GROMACS .gro file of C-alpha atoms in nm:
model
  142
    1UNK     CA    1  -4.434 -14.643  10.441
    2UNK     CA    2  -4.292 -14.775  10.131
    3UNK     CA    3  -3.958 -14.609   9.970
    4UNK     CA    4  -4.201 -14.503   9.634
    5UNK     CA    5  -4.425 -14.310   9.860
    6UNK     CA    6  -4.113 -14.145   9.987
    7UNK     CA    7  -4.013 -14.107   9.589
    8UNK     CA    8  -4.346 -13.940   9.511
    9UNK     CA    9  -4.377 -13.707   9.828
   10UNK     CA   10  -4.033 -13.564   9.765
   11UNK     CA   11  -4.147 -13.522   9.417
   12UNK     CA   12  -4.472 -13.368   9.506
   13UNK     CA   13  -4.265 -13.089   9.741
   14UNK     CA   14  -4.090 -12.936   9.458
   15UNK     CA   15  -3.746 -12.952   9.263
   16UNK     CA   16  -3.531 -12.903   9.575
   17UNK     CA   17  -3.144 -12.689   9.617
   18UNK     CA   18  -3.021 -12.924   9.350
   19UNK     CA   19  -3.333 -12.857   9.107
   20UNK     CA   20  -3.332 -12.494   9.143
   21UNK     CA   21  -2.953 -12.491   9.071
   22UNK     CA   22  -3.006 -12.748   8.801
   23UNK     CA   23  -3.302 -12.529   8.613
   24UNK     CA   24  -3.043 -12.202   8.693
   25UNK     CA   25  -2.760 -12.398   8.487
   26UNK     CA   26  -2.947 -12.485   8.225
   27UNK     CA   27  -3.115 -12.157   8.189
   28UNK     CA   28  -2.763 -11.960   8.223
   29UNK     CA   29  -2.603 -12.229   7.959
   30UNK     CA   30  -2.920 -12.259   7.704
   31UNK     CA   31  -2.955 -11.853   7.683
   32UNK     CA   32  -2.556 -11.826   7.638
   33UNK     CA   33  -2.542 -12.036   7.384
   34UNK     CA   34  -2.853 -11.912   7.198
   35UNK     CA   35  -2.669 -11.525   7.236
   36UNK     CA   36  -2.349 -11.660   7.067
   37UNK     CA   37  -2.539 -11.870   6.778
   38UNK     CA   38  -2.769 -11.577   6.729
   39UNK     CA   39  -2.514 -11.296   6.768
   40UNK     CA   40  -2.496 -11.217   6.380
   41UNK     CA   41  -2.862 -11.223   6.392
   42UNK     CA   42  -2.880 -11.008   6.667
   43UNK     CA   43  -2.658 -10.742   6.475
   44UNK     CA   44  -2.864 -10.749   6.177
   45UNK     CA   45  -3.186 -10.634   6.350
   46UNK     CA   46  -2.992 -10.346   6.541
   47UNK     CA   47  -2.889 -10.239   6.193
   48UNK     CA   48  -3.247 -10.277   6.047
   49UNK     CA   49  -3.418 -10.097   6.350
   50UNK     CA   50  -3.168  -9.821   6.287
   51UNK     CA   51  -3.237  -9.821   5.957
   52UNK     CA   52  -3.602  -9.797   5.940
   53UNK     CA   53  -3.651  -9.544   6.245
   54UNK     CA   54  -3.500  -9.354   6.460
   55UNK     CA   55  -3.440  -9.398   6.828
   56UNK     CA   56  -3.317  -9.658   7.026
   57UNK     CA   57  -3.241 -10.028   6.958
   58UNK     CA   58  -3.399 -10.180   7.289
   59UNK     CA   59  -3.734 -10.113   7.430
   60UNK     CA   60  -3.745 -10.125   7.797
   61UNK     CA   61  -4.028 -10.145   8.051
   62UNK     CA   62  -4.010 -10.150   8.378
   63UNK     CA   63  -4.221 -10.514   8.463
   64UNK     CA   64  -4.314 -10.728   8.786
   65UNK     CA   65  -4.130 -11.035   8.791
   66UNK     CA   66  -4.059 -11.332   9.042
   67UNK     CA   67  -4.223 -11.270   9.404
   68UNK     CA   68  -4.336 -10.888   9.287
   69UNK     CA   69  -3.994 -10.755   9.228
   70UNK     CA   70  -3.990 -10.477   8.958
   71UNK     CA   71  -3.741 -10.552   8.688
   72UNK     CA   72  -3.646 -10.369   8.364
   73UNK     CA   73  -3.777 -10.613   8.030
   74UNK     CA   74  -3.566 -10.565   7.715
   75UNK     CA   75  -3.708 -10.584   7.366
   76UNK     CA   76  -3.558 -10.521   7.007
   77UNK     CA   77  -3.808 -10.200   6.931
   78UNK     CA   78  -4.067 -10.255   6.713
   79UNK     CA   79  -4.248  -9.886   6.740
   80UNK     CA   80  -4.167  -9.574   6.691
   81UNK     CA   81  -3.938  -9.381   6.950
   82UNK     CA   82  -4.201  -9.209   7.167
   83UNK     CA   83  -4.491  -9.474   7.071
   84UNK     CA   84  -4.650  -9.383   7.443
   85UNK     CA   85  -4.650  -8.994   7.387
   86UNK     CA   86  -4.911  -9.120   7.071
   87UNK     CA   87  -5.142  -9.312   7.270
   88UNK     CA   88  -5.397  -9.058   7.353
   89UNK     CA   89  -5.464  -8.941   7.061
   90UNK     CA   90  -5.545  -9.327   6.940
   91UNK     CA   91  -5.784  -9.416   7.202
   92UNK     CA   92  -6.060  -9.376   6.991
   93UNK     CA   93  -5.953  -9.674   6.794
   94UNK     CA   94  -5.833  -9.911   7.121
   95UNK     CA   95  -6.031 -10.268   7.007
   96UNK     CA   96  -5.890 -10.445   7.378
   97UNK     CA   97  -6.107 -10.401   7.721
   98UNK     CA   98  -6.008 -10.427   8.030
   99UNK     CA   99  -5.755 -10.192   8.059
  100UNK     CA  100  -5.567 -10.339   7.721
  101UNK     CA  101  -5.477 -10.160   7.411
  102UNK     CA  102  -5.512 -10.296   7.120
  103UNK     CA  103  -5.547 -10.177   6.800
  104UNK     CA  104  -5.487 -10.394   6.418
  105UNK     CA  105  -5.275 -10.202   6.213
  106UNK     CA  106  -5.135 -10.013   6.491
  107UNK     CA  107  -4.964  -9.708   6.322
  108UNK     CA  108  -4.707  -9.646   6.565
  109UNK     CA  109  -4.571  -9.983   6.432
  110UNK     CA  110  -4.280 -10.010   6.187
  111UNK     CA  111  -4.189 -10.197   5.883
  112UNK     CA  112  -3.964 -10.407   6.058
  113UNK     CA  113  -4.143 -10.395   6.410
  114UNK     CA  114  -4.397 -10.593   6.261
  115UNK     CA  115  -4.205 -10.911   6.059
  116UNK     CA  116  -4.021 -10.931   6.430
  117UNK     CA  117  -4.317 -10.931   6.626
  118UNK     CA  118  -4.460 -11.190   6.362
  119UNK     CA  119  -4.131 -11.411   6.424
  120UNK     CA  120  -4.123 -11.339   6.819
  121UNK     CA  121  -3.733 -11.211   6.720
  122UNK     CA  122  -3.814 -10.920   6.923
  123UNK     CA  123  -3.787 -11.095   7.226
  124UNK     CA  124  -3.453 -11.222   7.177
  125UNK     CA  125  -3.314 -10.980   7.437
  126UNK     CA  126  -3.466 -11.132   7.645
  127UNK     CA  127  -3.170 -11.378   7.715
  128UNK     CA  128  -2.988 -11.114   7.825
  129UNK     CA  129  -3.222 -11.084   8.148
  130UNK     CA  130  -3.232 -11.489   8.166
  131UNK     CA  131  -2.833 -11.472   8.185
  132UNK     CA  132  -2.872 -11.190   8.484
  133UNK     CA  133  -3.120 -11.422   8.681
  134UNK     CA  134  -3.434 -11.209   8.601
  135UNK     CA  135  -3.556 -11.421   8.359
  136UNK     CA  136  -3.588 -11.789   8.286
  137UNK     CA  137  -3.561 -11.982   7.965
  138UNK     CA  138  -3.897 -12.235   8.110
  139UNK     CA  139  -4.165 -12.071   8.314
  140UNK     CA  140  -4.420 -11.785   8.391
  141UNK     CA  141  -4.377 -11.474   8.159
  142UNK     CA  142  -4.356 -11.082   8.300
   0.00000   0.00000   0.00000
């Protein structure tokens, strides 16, 4: 066998101890820095969220993550407080199959709910759960 074979089956097997730790420093590192640069950001949309609706700052749902364990996903809110309680009634209207629902326009959306879910902002929580190991900065999404 010649040593590049050995090179490409040892790459062909997967990243390895050193790898895993290697993607797990730069995920810790990447979403610490990104929580201190954003940090006045972050503040900002609490106060807006507040602002334009009540209830809470953070969405959470409970989600399947990495080899089917349940974890809880964080999200800046971008619906009303009690968006699920409305669903019913809005059924009529769903536009997804398949067990989705969609709807354009979705009323239970607010003002500000929608320019973050247009920027993907409301996902900066996210890093929170990337910090804690739940999460990862590269890879498959809940």
């Amino acid at each position: 066998m010649r040593p590049e074979d050995s090179r490409a089956e040892t790459l062909r097997a997967g990243p390895g101890v050193l790898g895993r730790w290697g993607k797990r420093a730069f995920d810790v590192v990447g979403a610490l820095l990104l929580i201190l640069l954003l940090a006045p950001l972050w503040i900002t949309i609490a106060v807006l969220i507040k602002a334009d609706s009540p209830g809470p700052v953070l969405f959470r749902q409970r989600r399947i993550g990495r080899d089917g364990q349940p974890f809880l996903m964080l999200k800046f809110r971008t619906m009303v407080d009690g968006a699920d309680a409305r669903k019913p009634a809005l059924l009529s209207l769903n536009e997804a199959a398949d067990g989705l629902f969609k709807i354009y326009g979705d009323p239970r959306i607010t003002r500000i709910g929608r320019r973050l879910r247009e920027t993907w902002l409301d996902e900066l929580p996210q890093l929170l759960q990337v910090v804690t190991g739940k999460m990862s900065l590269v890879g498959p999404r809940p």
